[in-house]
Coordinates of N, CA and C in Angstrom, one line a residue:
Chain A
N1 N 103.4 108.3 108.5 CA 104.0 108.2 107.2 C 104.8 109.5 106.8
A2 N 105.7 109.9 107.6 CA 106.4 111.2 107.4 C 107.3 111.1 106.2
G3 N 108.1 110.0 106.0 CA 109.0 109.9 104.9 C 110.2 110.7 105.1
V4 N 110.5 111.6 104.2 CA 111.6 112.5 104.3 C 111.1 113.9 104.7
T5 N 111.6 114.5 105.8 CA 111.2 115.8 106.3 C 112.3 116.8 106.2
Q6 N 112.0 117.9 105.6 CA 113.0 119.0 105.4 C 112.5 120.2 106.2
T7 N 113.4 120.9 106.8 CA 113.2 122.2 107.5 C 114.3 123.1 107.3
P8 N 114.1 124.4 107.1 CA 112.7 125.0 106.9 C 112.2 124.8 105.5
K9 N 111.0 125.2 105.3 CA 110.4 125.2 103.9 C 110.8 126.4 103.1
F10 N 111.0 127.5 103.8 CA 111.4 128.8 103.1 C 112.4 129.5 103.9
Q11 N 113.4 130.1 103.3 CA 114.4 130.9 104.0 C 114.9 132.0 103.1
V12 N 115.1 133.2 103.7 CA 115.7 134.3 103.0 C 117.0 134.7 103.8
L13 N 118.1 134.7 103.1 CA 119.4 135.1 103.8 C 120.0 136.3 103.1
K14 N 120.8 137.0 103.8 CA 121.6 138.0 103.2 C 123.0 137.4 102.8
T15 N 123.6 138.0 101.8 CA 124.9 137.5 101.4 C 125.9 137.5 102.6
G16 N 126.6 136.3 102.7 CA 127.5 136.2 103.8 C 127.0 135.5 105.1
Q17 N 125.7 135.4 105.2 CA 125.1 134.7 106.3 C 125.3 133.2 106.2
S18 N 125.2 132.5 107.3 CA 125.3 131.1 107.3 C 123.9 130.5 107.7
M19 N 123.7 129.2 107.3 CA 122.5 128.5 107.8 C 122.7 127.0 107.5
T20 N 121.9 126.3 108.2 CA 121.9 124.8 108.0 C 120.5 124.3 107.6
L21 N 120.4 123.6 106.6 CA 119.2 122.9 106.2 C 119.2 121.5 106.8
Q22 N 118.0 121.2 107.4 CA 117.9 120.0 108.1 C 117.1 119.0 107.3
C23 N 117.5 117.7 107.4 CA 116.7 116.6 106.7 C 116.7 115.4 107.6
A24 N 115.6 114.8 107.7 CA 115.4 113.6 108.5 C 114.5 112.6 107.8
Q25 N 114.9 111.3 107.8 CA 114.0 110.3 107.2 C 113.7 109.2 108.3
D26 N 112.5 108.7 108.2 CA 112.1 107.7 109.2 C 111.8 106.4 108.5
M27 N 112.5 106.1 107.4 CA 112.3 104.9 106.7 C 113.5 103.9 106.9
N28 N 114.4 104.2 107.8 CA 115.6 103.4 108.0 C 116.5 103.2 106.8
H29 N 116.5 104.2 106.0 CA 117.3 104.1 104.7 C 118.8 104.4 105.1
N30 N 119.6 103.7 104.3 CA 121.1 103.8 104.5 C 121.6 105.1 103.8
S31 N 121.2 105.4 102.6 CA 121.8 106.4 101.8 C 120.9 107.7 101.8
M32 N 121.6 108.8 101.8 CA 120.9 110.1 101.8 C 121.6 111.1 100.9
Y33 N 120.9 112.0 100.3 CA 121.4 112.9 99.3 C 120.9 114.3 99.4
W34 N 121.7 115.3 99.0 CA 121.2 116.6 98.8 C 121.3 117.0 97.3
Y35 N 120.2 117.5 96.8 CA 120.2 118.0 95.4 C 119.7 119.5 95.5
R36 N 120.1 120.2 94.5 CA 119.6 121.6 94.2 C 118.9 121.6 92.9
Q37 N 117.8 122.3 92.8 CA 117.0 122.4 91.6 C 116.9 123.9 91.1
D38 N 117.4 124.1 89.9 CA 117.4 125.5 89.3 C 116.7 125.4 88.0
P39 N 116.0 126.5 87.6 CA 115.3 126.5 86.3 C 116.2 126.2 85.2
G40 N 115.8 125.3 84.3 CA 116.6 125.0 83.1 C 117.8 124.1 83.4
M41 N 118.0 123.7 84.6 CA 119.2 122.9 84.9 C 118.9 121.6 85.6
G42 N 117.6 121.3 85.8 CA 117.3 120.1 86.5 C 117.7 120.0 87.9
L43 N 118.0 118.8 88.4 CA 118.4 118.5 89.7 C 119.9 118.2 89.7
R44 N 120.7 118.8 90.5 CA 122.1 118.5 90.5 C 122.5 118.1 91.9
L45 N 123.3 117.0 92.0 CA 123.7 116.5 93.3 C 124.8 117.3 93.9
I46 N 124.6 117.7 95.2 CA 125.5 118.5 95.9 C 126.4 117.6 96.7
Y47 N 125.9 116.8 97.6 CA 126.6 115.8 98.4 C 125.7 114.6 98.6
Y48 N 126.3 113.5 98.9 CA 125.5 112.3 99.3 C 126.3 111.5 100.4
S49 N 125.5 110.7 101.1 CA 126.0 109.8 102.1 C 125.5 108.4 101.9
A50 N 126.5 107.5 101.5 CA 126.1 106.2 101.2 C 125.7 105.4 102.4
S51 N 126.2 105.8 103.6 CA 125.8 105.1 104.8 C 126.2 106.0 106.0
E52 N 125.7 105.7 107.1 CA 126.0 106.5 108.3 C 127.6 106.6 108.5
G53 N 128.1 107.8 108.7 CA 129.5 108.0 108.9 C 130.3 108.3 107.7
T54 N 129.6 108.2 106.5 CA 130.3 108.5 105.2 C 129.6 109.6 104.5
T55 N 130.4 110.5 103.9 CA 129.9 111.5 103.0 C 130.8 111.7 101.8
D56 N 130.2 112.1 100.7 CA 131.1 112.3 99.5 C 130.5 113.4 98.6
K57 N 131.4 114.1 97.9 CA 131.0 115.2 97.0 C 130.2 114.7 95.8
G58 N 129.2 115.5 95.4 CA 128.5 115.3 94.2 C 129.0 116.2 93.0
E59 N 128.1 116.6 92.2 CA 128.5 117.4 91.0 C 128.8 118.9 91.4
V60 N 128.1 119.5 92.4 CA 128.2 120.9 92.7 C 128.4 121.1 94.2
P61 N 129.6 120.7 94.8 CA 129.7 120.7 96.2 C 130.3 122.1 96.7
N62 N 130.8 122.9 95.9 CA 131.5 124.1 96.3 C 130.5 125.1 97.1
G63 N 131.0 125.5 98.3 CA 130.2 126.4 99.1 C 129.3 125.7 100.1
Y64 N 129.3 124.4 100.1 CA 128.5 123.6 101.0 C 129.3 122.6 101.8
N65 N 128.8 122.3 103.0 CA 129.3 121.2 103.8 C 128.1 120.4 104.3
V66 N 128.4 119.1 104.6 CA 127.3 118.3 105.1 C 127.7 117.5 106.3
S67 N 126.7 117.1 107.1 CA 127.0 116.2 108.3 C 126.0 115.1 108.3
R68 N 126.4 113.9 108.3 CA 125.5 112.8 108.5 C 125.5 112.5 110.0
L69 N 124.6 113.1 110.7 CA 124.6 113.1 112.2 C 124.3 111.7 112.7
N70 N 123.5 111.0 112.1 CA 123.1 109.6 112.5 C 122.4 109.0 111.3
K71 N 121.9 107.8 111.4 CA 121.3 107.2 110.2 C 120.1 108.0 109.7
R72 N 119.4 108.7 110.6 CA 118.1 109.4 110.2 C 118.4 110.8 109.6
E73 N 119.5 111.4 110.0 CA 119.6 112.9 109.7 C 120.8 113.2 108.9
F74 N 120.6 114.1 107.9 CA 121.7 114.5 107.0 C 121.5 116.0 106.8
S75 N 122.4 116.8 107.3 CA 122.2 118.3 107.2 C 123.1 118.9 106.2
L76 N 122.7 120.0 105.6 CA 123.5 120.7 104.6 C 123.7 122.1 105.1
R77 N 125.0 122.6 105.2 CA 125.4 123.9 105.7 C 125.9 124.8 104.7
L78 N 125.4 126.0 104.6 CA 126.0 127.1 103.8 C 126.8 128.0 104.8
E79 N 128.1 128.0 104.7 CA 128.9 128.8 105.6 C 128.8 130.3 105.4
S80 N 128.8 130.7 104.1 CA 128.8 132.1 103.7 C 128.0 132.2 102.5
A81 N 126.7 132.4 102.6 CA 125.7 132.3 101.5 C 126.0 133.3 100.4
A82 N 125.8 132.9 99.2 CA 126.0 133.8 98.0 C 124.8 133.7 97.2
P83 N 124.5 134.8 96.4 CA 123.3 134.8 95.6 C 123.2 133.6 94.6
S84 N 124.3 133.1 94.2 CA 124.3 131.9 93.3 C 123.8 130.7 94.0
Q85 N 123.6 130.7 95.3 CA 123.1 129.6 96.0 C 121.5 129.7 96.2
T86 N 121.0 130.7 95.6 CA 119.5 130.8 95.6 C 119.0 129.7 94.7
S87 N 118.1 128.8 95.4 CA 117.7 127.6 94.7 C 116.7 126.9 95.5
V88 N 116.1 125.8 95.0 CA 115.3 124.9 95.8 C 116.1 123.7 96.1
Y89 N 116.2 123.4 97.4 CA 117.1 122.3 97.8 C 116.2 121.1 98.2
F90 N 116.6 119.9 97.7 CA 115.9 118.7 98.0 C 116.8 117.7 98.7
C91 N 116.3 117.1 99.7 CA 116.9 116.0 100.4 C 116.2 114.7 99.9
A92 N 117.0 113.6 99.8 CA 116.4 112.4 99.4 C 117.1 111.2 100.1
S93 N 116.4 110.1 100.1 CA 117.0 108.9 100.7 C 116.7 107.7 99.9
S94 N 117.5 106.6 100.2 CA 117.2 105.3 99.5 C 117.9 104.2 100.3
T95 N 117.5 103.0 99.9 CA 118.1 101.9 100.6 C 118.1 100.7 99.6
I96 N 118.9 99.7 99.9 CA 119.1 98.5 99.0 C 117.7 97.9 98.9
A97 N 116.9 97.9 99.9 CA 115.6 97.2 99.8 C 114.7 97.9 98.8
T98 N 114.8 99.2 98.6 CA 114.0 99.9 97.6 C 114.9 100.0 96.4
N99 N 116.1 99.5 96.4 CA 117.0 99.5 95.3 C 117.2 100.9 94.8
E100 N 116.8 101.1 93.6 CA 117.2 102.4 93.0 C 116.2 103.5 93.3
K101 N 115.1 103.3 93.9 CA 114.2 104.4 94.1 C 114.6 105.4 95.1
L102 N 114.6 106.7 94.7 CA 114.9 107.8 95.6 C 113.6 108.3 96.2
F103 N 113.5 108.6 97.5 CA 112.4 109.2 98.1 C 112.8 110.7 98.5
F104 N 112.1 111.6 97.9 CA 112.4 113.0 98.1 C 111.6 113.7 99.2
G105 N 112.2 114.7 99.9 CA 111.4 115.6 100.7 C 110.7 116.6 99.8
S106 N 110.0 117.5 100.5 CA 109.2 118.5 99.7 C 110.0 119.8 99.4
G107 N 111.2 119.9 99.9 CA 112.1 120.9 99.4 C 112.2 122.1 100.4
T108 N 113.3 122.9 100.2 CA 113.5 124.1 100.9 C 113.8 125.2 99.9
Q109 N 113.0 126.2 99.9 CA 113.2 127.3 98.9 C 114.1 128.4 99.6
L110 N 115.3 128.6 99.1 CA 116.2 129.5 99.7 C 116.5 130.6 98.7
S111 N 116.4 131.8 99.3 CA 116.8 133.1 98.5 C 117.9 133.7 99.3
V112 N 119.0 134.1 98.5 CA 120.1 134.8 99.1 C 120.1 136.2 98.4
L113 N 120.0 137.2 99.2 CA 119.9 138.6 98.7 C 121.3 139.3 98.7
Chain B
Q1 N 128.7 120.4 82.4 CA 128.4 119.6 81.2 C 127.2 118.7 81.5
Q2 N 126.2 118.8 80.6 CA 125.0 118.0 80.8 C 125.2 116.6 80.3
Q3 N 125.2 115.6 81.1 CA 125.4 114.3 80.6 C 124.1 113.6 80.1
V4 N 123.0 114.2 80.5 CA 121.7 113.7 80.0 C 120.9 114.8 79.5
K5 N 120.7 114.8 78.2 CA 120.0 115.9 77.5 C 118.6 115.6 77.3
Q6 N 117.7 116.5 77.7 CA 116.2 116.3 77.7 C 115.6 117.3 76.9
S7 N 114.6 116.8 76.1 CA 113.8 117.8 75.3 C 112.4 117.2 75.1
P8 N 111.4 118.1 74.9 CA 111.5 119.6 74.9 C 111.5 120.1 76.3
Q9 N 111.7 121.4 76.4 CA 111.7 122.1 77.7 C 110.3 122.2 78.2
S10 N 109.3 122.4 77.3 CA 107.9 122.5 77.7 C 107.0 121.9 76.6
L11 N 105.8 121.5 77.0 CA 105.0 120.7 76.1 C 103.5 120.9 76.5
I12 N 102.7 121.3 75.5 CA 101.3 121.4 75.8 C 100.5 120.4 74.9
V13 N 99.7 119.6 75.4 CA 98.9 118.7 74.6 C 97.4 118.8 75.1
Q14 N 96.5 118.3 74.2 CA 95.1 118.2 74.6 C 94.9 116.9 75.3
K15 N 93.9 116.9 76.1 CA 93.4 115.7 76.9 C 93.2 114.6 75.9
G16 N 93.8 113.4 76.2 CA 93.7 112.3 75.4 C 94.9 112.1 74.4
G17 N 95.7 113.2 74.3 CA 96.9 113.1 73.4 C 98.0 112.3 74.0
I18 N 99.0 112.1 73.3 CA 100.2 111.3 73.7 C 101.5 112.1 73.7
P19 N 101.7 112.8 74.8 CA 103.0 113.5 74.9 C 104.2 112.6 74.9
I20 N 105.2 113.0 74.2 CA 106.5 112.3 74.2 C 107.6 113.2 74.6
I21 N 108.4 112.7 75.6 CA 109.5 113.4 76.1 C 110.8 112.6 75.8
N22 N 111.8 113.2 75.3 CA 113.0 112.5 74.9 C 114.2 112.8 75.7
C23 N 115.1 111.8 75.9 CA 116.3 112.0 76.5 C 117.4 111.3 75.8
A24 N 118.6 111.9 75.8 CA 119.8 111.3 75.2 C 121.0 111.3 76.1
Y25 N 121.8 110.4 76.0 CA 123.0 110.3 76.9 C 124.2 109.9 76.0
E26 N 125.4 110.1 76.6 CA 126.7 109.8 75.9 C 127.4 108.7 76.6
N27 N 127.3 108.6 77.9 CA 128.1 107.7 78.7 C 127.5 106.3 78.7
T28 N 128.2 105.4 78.0 CA 127.7 104.0 77.9 C 127.8 103.2 79.3
A29 N 128.3 103.8 80.3 CA 128.4 103.2 81.6 C 127.2 103.4 82.4
F30 N 126.2 104.2 81.9 CA 124.9 104.3 82.6 C 124.2 102.9 82.5
D31 N 123.6 102.5 83.7 CA 123.0 101.2 83.7 C 121.5 101.2 84.2
Y32 N 121.0 102.4 84.4 CA 119.6 102.4 84.9 C 119.1 103.8 84.6
F33 N 117.8 103.8 84.1 CA 117.3 105.0 83.5 C 115.8 105.2 84.1
P34 N 115.7 106.1 85.1 CA 114.4 106.3 85.7 C 113.8 107.6 85.2
W35 N 112.5 107.7 85.3 CA 111.8 109.0 85.1 C 111.1 109.4 86.4
Y36 N 111.2 110.7 86.7 CA 110.6 111.2 87.9 C 109.6 112.2 87.5
Q37 N 108.5 112.3 88.3 CA 107.4 113.2 88.1 C 107.4 114.2 89.3
Q38 N 107.2 115.5 89.0 CA 107.2 116.5 90.1 C 106.0 117.4 89.9
F39 N 105.2 117.5 90.9 CA 104.1 118.5 91.0 C 104.6 119.7 91.7
P40 N 103.9 120.9 91.4 CA 104.4 122.1 92.0 C 104.4 122.0 93.5
G41 N 105.5 122.5 94.1 CA 105.6 122.5 95.6 C 105.9 121.2 96.2
K42 N 106.2 120.2 95.4 CA 106.5 118.8 95.9 C 107.8 118.4 95.4
G43 N 108.4 117.4 96.1 CA 109.6 116.8 95.6 C 109.3 115.8 94.5
P44 N 110.3 115.5 93.6 CA 110.1 114.5 92.6 C 109.7 113.1 93.1
A45 N 109.0 112.3 92.4 CA 108.6 111.0 92.8 C 108.9 110.0 91.6
L46 N 109.4 108.9 91.9 CA 109.7 107.9 90.8 C 108.4 107.5 90.1
L47 N 108.5 107.6 88.8 CA 107.3 107.2 87.9 C 107.5 105.8 87.3
I48 N 108.6 105.6 86.6 CA 108.9 104.4 85.9 C 110.3 104.4 85.6
A49 N 110.9 103.2 85.5 CA 112.3 103.1 85.2 C 112.6 101.9 84.3
I50 N 113.8 101.9 83.6 CA 114.1 100.9 82.7 C 115.6 100.6 82.8
R51 N 116.0 99.4 82.4 CA 117.4 99.0 82.3 C 117.8 98.8 80.8
P52 N 119.0 99.0 80.4 CA 119.4 99.0 79.0 C 119.2 97.6 78.3
D53 N 118.9 96.6 79.0 CA 118.7 95.3 78.4 C 117.3 95.1 77.9
V54 N 116.5 96.1 78.1 CA 115.1 96.0 77.7 C 114.8 97.2 76.8
S55 N 114.0 97.0 75.8 CA 113.7 98.0 74.8 C 112.4 98.8 75.1
E56 N 111.6 98.2 76.0 CA 110.3 98.9 76.3 C 109.8 98.5 77.6
K57 N 109.3 99.4 78.4 CA 108.6 99.0 79.7 C 107.4 99.9 79.8
K58 N 106.3 99.2 80.2 CA 105.0 99.9 80.3 C 104.5 99.7 81.7
E59 N 104.0 100.8 82.3 CA 103.3 100.7 83.6 C 102.1 101.6 83.5
G60 N 100.9 101.0 83.4 CA 99.7 101.8 83.2 C 99.7 102.6 81.9
R61 N 99.5 103.9 82.0 CA 99.5 104.7 80.8 C 100.9 105.2 80.4
F62 N 101.9 104.9 81.2 CA 103.3 105.4 81.0 C 104.1 104.3 80.4
T63 N 104.9 104.7 79.3 CA 105.7 103.7 78.6 C 107.1 104.4 78.4
I64 N 108.2 103.6 78.7 CA 109.5 104.0 78.3 C 109.9 103.2 77.1
S65 N 110.4 103.9 76.1 CA 111.1 103.2 75.0 C 112.6 103.5 75.0
F66 N 113.4 102.5 74.9 CA 114.8 102.6 75.0 C 115.5 102.1 73.8
N67 N 116.4 102.9 73.3 CA 117.2 102.6 72.1 C 118.7 102.6 72.5
K68 N 119.2 101.5 72.8 CA 120.6 101.4 73.3 C 121.6 101.8 72.2
S69 N 121.4 101.5 71.0 CA 122.4 101.8 70.0 C 122.4 103.3 69.7
A70 N 121.3 104.0 69.8 CA 121.2 105.4 69.6 C 121.5 106.2 70.9
K71 N 121.5 105.5 72.0 CA 121.7 106.1 73.3 C 120.6 107.1 73.6
Q72 N 119.4 106.7 73.4 CA 118.2 107.6 73.6 C 117.1 106.8 74.3
F73 N 116.3 107.5 75.1 CA 115.2 106.9 75.7 C 114.1 107.9 75.8
S74 N 112.8 107.5 75.8 CA 111.7 108.4 75.8 C 110.6 108.0 76.7
L75 N 109.8 108.9 77.1 CA 108.6 108.6 77.9 C 107.4 109.0 77.1
H76 N 106.5 108.1 77.0 CA 105.2 108.3 76.3 C 104.1 108.2 77.4
I77 N 103.1 109.1 77.3 CA 102.0 109.1 78.2 C 100.7 108.9 77.4
M78 N 100.2 107.7 77.5 CA 99.0 107.4 76.7 C 97.7 108.1 77.4
D79 N 96.8 108.5 76.5 CA 95.5 109.0 77.0 C 95.8 110.1 78.1
S80 N 96.6 111.1 77.8 CA 97.0 112.0 78.8 C 95.8 112.7 79.5
Q81 N 95.9 113.0 80.7 CA 94.8 113.7 81.5 C 95.4 115.0 82.1
P82 N 94.5 115.9 82.5 CA 94.9 117.1 83.1 C 95.7 116.9 84.4
G83 N 95.4 115.8 85.1 CA 96.2 115.4 86.3 C 97.6 115.0 86.0
D84 N 97.9 114.8 84.8 CA 99.3 114.5 84.4 C 100.2 115.7 84.2
S85 N 99.6 116.9 84.3 CA 100.3 118.1 84.2 C 101.3 118.2 85.3
A86 N 102.6 118.3 85.0 CA 103.7 118.2 86.0 C 105.0 118.4 85.2
T87 N 106.1 118.4 86.0 CA 107.4 118.5 85.4 C 108.0 117.1 85.4
Y88 N 108.5 116.6 84.3 CA 109.1 115.3 84.2 C 110.6 115.4 84.0
F89 N 111.3 114.6 84.8 CA 112.7 114.5 84.7 C 113.2 113.1 84.3
C90 N 114.0 113.0 83.2 CA 114.7 111.7 83.0 C 116.0 111.7 83.8
A91 N 116.5 110.6 84.0 CA 117.8 110.5 84.8 C 118.5 109.2 84.4
A92 N 119.8 109.2 84.8 CA 120.6 108.0 84.5 C 121.6 107.8 85.7
R93 N 122.0 106.5 85.9 CA 122.8 106.2 86.9 C 124.1 105.4 86.4
L94 N 125.3 105.8 86.9 CA 126.5 105.1 86.5 C 126.6 103.8 87.1
T95 N 127.1 102.8 86.4 CA 127.4 101.5 86.9 C 128.5 101.7 88.0
G96 N 128.3 101.1 89.2 CA 129.2 101.2 90.3 C 129.3 102.6 90.9
G97 N 128.4 103.4 90.6 CA 128.4 104.8 91.1 C 127.5 105.0 92.3
G98 N 127.2 103.9 93.0 CA 126.2 104.0 94.1 C 124.8 104.2 93.5
N99 N 124.0 105.0 94.2 CA 122.7 105.3 93.7 C 122.6 106.8 93.3
K100 N 123.7 107.4 92.9 CA 123.7 108.8 92.5 C 123.1 108.9 91.1
L101 N 122.2 109.8 90.9 CA 121.5 110.0 89.6 C 122.0 111.3 89.0
T102 N 122.1 111.2 87.7 CA 122.3 112.4 86.9 C 121.0 112.7 86.2
F103 N 120.5 113.9 86.4 CA 119.1 114.2 85.9 C 119.2 115.1 84.6
G104 N 118.2 114.9 83.8 CA 118.0 115.9 82.7 C 117.4 117.2 83.2
T105 N 117.2 118.1 82.3 CA 116.8 119.5 82.7 C 115.4 119.6 82.9
G106 N 114.6 118.6 82.6 CA 113.1 118.7 82.9 C 112.3 119.1 81.8
T107 N 111.1 118.6 81.7 CA 110.0 119.0 80.8 C 108.8 119.4 81.5
Q108 N 108.3 120.6 81.3 CA 107.1 121.0 81.9 C 105.9 120.7 81.0
L109 N 105.1 119.7 81.4 CA 104.0 119.3 80.6 C 102.6 119.9 81.1
K110 N 101.9 120.4 80.2 CA 100.5 120.8 80.5 C 99.5 120.1 79.6
V111 N 98.5 119.5 80.2 CA 97.5 118.8 79.5 C 96.2 119.6 79.6
E112 N 95.7 120.1 78.5 CA 94.6 121.0 78.5 C 93.3 120.2 78.2
L113 N 92.2 120.6 78.7 CA 90.9 120.0 78.5 C 90.4 120.2 77.1

């Protein structure tokens, strides 16, 4: 019962470094999402993928890129990290069978110094 | 621009009390309103949800009250327990917007013995 798995759990970067956050789900879900969570701002959608082979921008996409590698995996890349990208990042997935329910991973805590 | 406004930011109640968390929205194109519960170090998990054609929905000790004309909805937790201590997020989904959710800013609830 893995559900949605995110790696790494913690990461510290220096300004300007790049990294990729990995997300995989084993529930055969069609849709996947990346959210960021910041104090006092709730969860904000960065990018989402309605199905394999498609991606679209969310509310706060600047500074990020995504890849829907296959049905299971959806990665988030920071090409040149900035302190403003210090946040907790959550991946989620859903499918028509579960209708509106989002299944979240346990998050990646990212600090950019 | 916050499309879903949530209050209060934090809340402390005694065991057995009835905490109430409120959310308000402006966009009448929202068609689905879930509440998510998040424990420290974990991702959010769906708690309960309502559609605008229903004024109230109850699941166990959790109740959503929905006022379509006022564009407000609230979460009530009956007979609250220390195990209910968590952060609660309201959310809303746009009609035809896929399964993308707009979240409120969150309410940190503490239930004291």
